[in-house]
mmCIF file of C-alpha atoms in Angstrom:
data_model
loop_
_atom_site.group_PDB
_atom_site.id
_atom_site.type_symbol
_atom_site.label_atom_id
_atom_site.label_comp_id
_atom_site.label_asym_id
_atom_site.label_seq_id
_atom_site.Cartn_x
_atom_site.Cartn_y
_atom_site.Cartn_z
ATOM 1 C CA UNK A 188 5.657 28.462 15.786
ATOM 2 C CA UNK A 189 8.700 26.973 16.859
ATOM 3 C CA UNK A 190 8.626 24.214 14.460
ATOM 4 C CA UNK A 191 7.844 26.798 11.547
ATOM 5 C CA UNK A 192 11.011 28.692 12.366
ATOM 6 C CA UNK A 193 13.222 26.061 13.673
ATOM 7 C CA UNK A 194 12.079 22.811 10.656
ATOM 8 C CA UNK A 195 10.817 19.386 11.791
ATOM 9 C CA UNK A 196 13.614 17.940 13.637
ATOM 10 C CA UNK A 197 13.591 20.390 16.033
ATOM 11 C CA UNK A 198 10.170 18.961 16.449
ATOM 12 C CA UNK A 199 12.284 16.166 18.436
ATOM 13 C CA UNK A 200 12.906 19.096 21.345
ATOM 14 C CA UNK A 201 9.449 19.341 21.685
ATOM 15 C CA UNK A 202 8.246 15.718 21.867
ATOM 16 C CA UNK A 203 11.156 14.275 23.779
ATOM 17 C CA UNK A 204 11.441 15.949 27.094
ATOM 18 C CA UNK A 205 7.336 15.475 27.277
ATOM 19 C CA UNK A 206 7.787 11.806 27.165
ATOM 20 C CA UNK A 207 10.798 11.590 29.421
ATOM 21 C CA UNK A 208 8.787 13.438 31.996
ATOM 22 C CA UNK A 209 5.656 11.394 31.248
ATOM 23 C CA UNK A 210 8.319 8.389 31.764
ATOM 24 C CA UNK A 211 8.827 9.521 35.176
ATOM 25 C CA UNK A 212 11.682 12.038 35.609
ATOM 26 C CA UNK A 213 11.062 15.450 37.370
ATOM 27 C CA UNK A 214 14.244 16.753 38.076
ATOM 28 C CA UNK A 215 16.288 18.870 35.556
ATOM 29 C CA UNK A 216 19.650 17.844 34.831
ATOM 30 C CA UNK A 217 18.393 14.044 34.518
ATOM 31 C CA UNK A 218 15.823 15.239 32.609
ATOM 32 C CA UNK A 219 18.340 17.072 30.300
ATOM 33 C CA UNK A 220 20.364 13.912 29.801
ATOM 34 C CA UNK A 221 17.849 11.743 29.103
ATOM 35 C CA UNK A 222 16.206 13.911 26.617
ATOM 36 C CA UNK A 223 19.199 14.085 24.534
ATOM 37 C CA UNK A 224 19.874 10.679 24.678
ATOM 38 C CA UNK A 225 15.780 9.719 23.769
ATOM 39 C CA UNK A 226 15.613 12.369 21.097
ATOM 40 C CA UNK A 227 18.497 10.693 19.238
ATOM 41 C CA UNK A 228 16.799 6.987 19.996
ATOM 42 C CA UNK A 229 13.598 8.430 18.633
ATOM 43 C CA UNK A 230 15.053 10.360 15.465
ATOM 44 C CA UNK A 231 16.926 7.030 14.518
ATOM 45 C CA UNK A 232 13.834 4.993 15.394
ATOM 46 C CA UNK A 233 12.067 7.232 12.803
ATOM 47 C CA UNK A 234 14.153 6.865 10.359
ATOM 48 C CA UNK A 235 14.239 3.239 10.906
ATOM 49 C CA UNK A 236 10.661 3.169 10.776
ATOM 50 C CA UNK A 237 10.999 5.213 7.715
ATOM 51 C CA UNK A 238 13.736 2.387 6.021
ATOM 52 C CA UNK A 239 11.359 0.056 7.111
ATOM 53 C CA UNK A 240 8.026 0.860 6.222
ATOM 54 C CA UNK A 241 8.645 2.898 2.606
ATOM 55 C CA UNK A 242 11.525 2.218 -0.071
ATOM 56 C CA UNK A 243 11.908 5.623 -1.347
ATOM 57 C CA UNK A 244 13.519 8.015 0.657
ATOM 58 C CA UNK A 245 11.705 10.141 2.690
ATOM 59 C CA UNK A 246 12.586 13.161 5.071
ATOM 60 C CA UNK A 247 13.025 12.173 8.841
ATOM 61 C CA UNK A 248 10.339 15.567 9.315
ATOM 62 C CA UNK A 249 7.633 13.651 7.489
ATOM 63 C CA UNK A 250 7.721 10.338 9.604
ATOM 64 C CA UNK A 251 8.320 12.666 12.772
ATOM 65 C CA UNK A 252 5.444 15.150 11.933
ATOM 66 C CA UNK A 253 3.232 11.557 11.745
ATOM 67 C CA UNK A 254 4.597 10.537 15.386
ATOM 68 C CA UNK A 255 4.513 13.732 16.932
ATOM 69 C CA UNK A 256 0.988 15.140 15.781
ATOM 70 C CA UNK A 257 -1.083 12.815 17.368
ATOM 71 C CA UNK A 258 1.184 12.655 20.930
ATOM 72 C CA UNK A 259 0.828 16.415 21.336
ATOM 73 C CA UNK A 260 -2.962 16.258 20.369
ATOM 74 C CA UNK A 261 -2.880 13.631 22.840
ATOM 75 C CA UNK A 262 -1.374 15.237 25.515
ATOM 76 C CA UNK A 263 -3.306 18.905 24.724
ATOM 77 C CA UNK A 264 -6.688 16.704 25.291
ATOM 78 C CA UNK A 265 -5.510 15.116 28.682
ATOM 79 C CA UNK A 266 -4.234 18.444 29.809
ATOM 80 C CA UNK A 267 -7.211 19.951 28.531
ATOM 81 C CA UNK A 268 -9.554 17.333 30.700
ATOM 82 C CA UNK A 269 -7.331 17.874 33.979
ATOM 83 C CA UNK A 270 -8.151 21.810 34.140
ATOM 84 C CA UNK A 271 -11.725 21.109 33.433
ATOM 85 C CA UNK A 272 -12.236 18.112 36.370
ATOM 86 C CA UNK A 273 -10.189 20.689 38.589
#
């Protein structure tokens, strides 16, 4: 719902801090920094990857939706097979 109201790059706020914590960090105001500073490396890296890959132009959304679909898939199926081996 979030990403319906809010558009695709605030899809970024939703990825990011999952993969900084997955990276290691637990406390919050590292966590906080580090998320802004990875959700700008990973919004340029898309776009990048956008440049990169296609000629035309495409919205930052559609390359992020590609990213970001599978990780949370990902990470809903791990957290899904935690609860059930608890």
């Amino acid at each position: 719902a979030a990403v319906a109201v809010a558009g695709q790059i605030a899809f970024v706020g939703l990825i990011v801090p999952h993969l900084v914590r997955l990276a290691g960090v637990r406390e919050h105001r590292p966590l906080l920094l580090l998320s802004a500073l990875a959700g700008a490396v990973f919004l340029a890296g898309a776009d990048l990857l956008q440049i990169v890959l296609c000629r035309d132009q495409l919205a930052p959304g559609v390359v992020m939706s590609l990213l970001g679909g599978p990780f949370f898939v990902a990470l809903l199926w791990r957290e899904r097979r935690s609860i059930a081996l608890w």
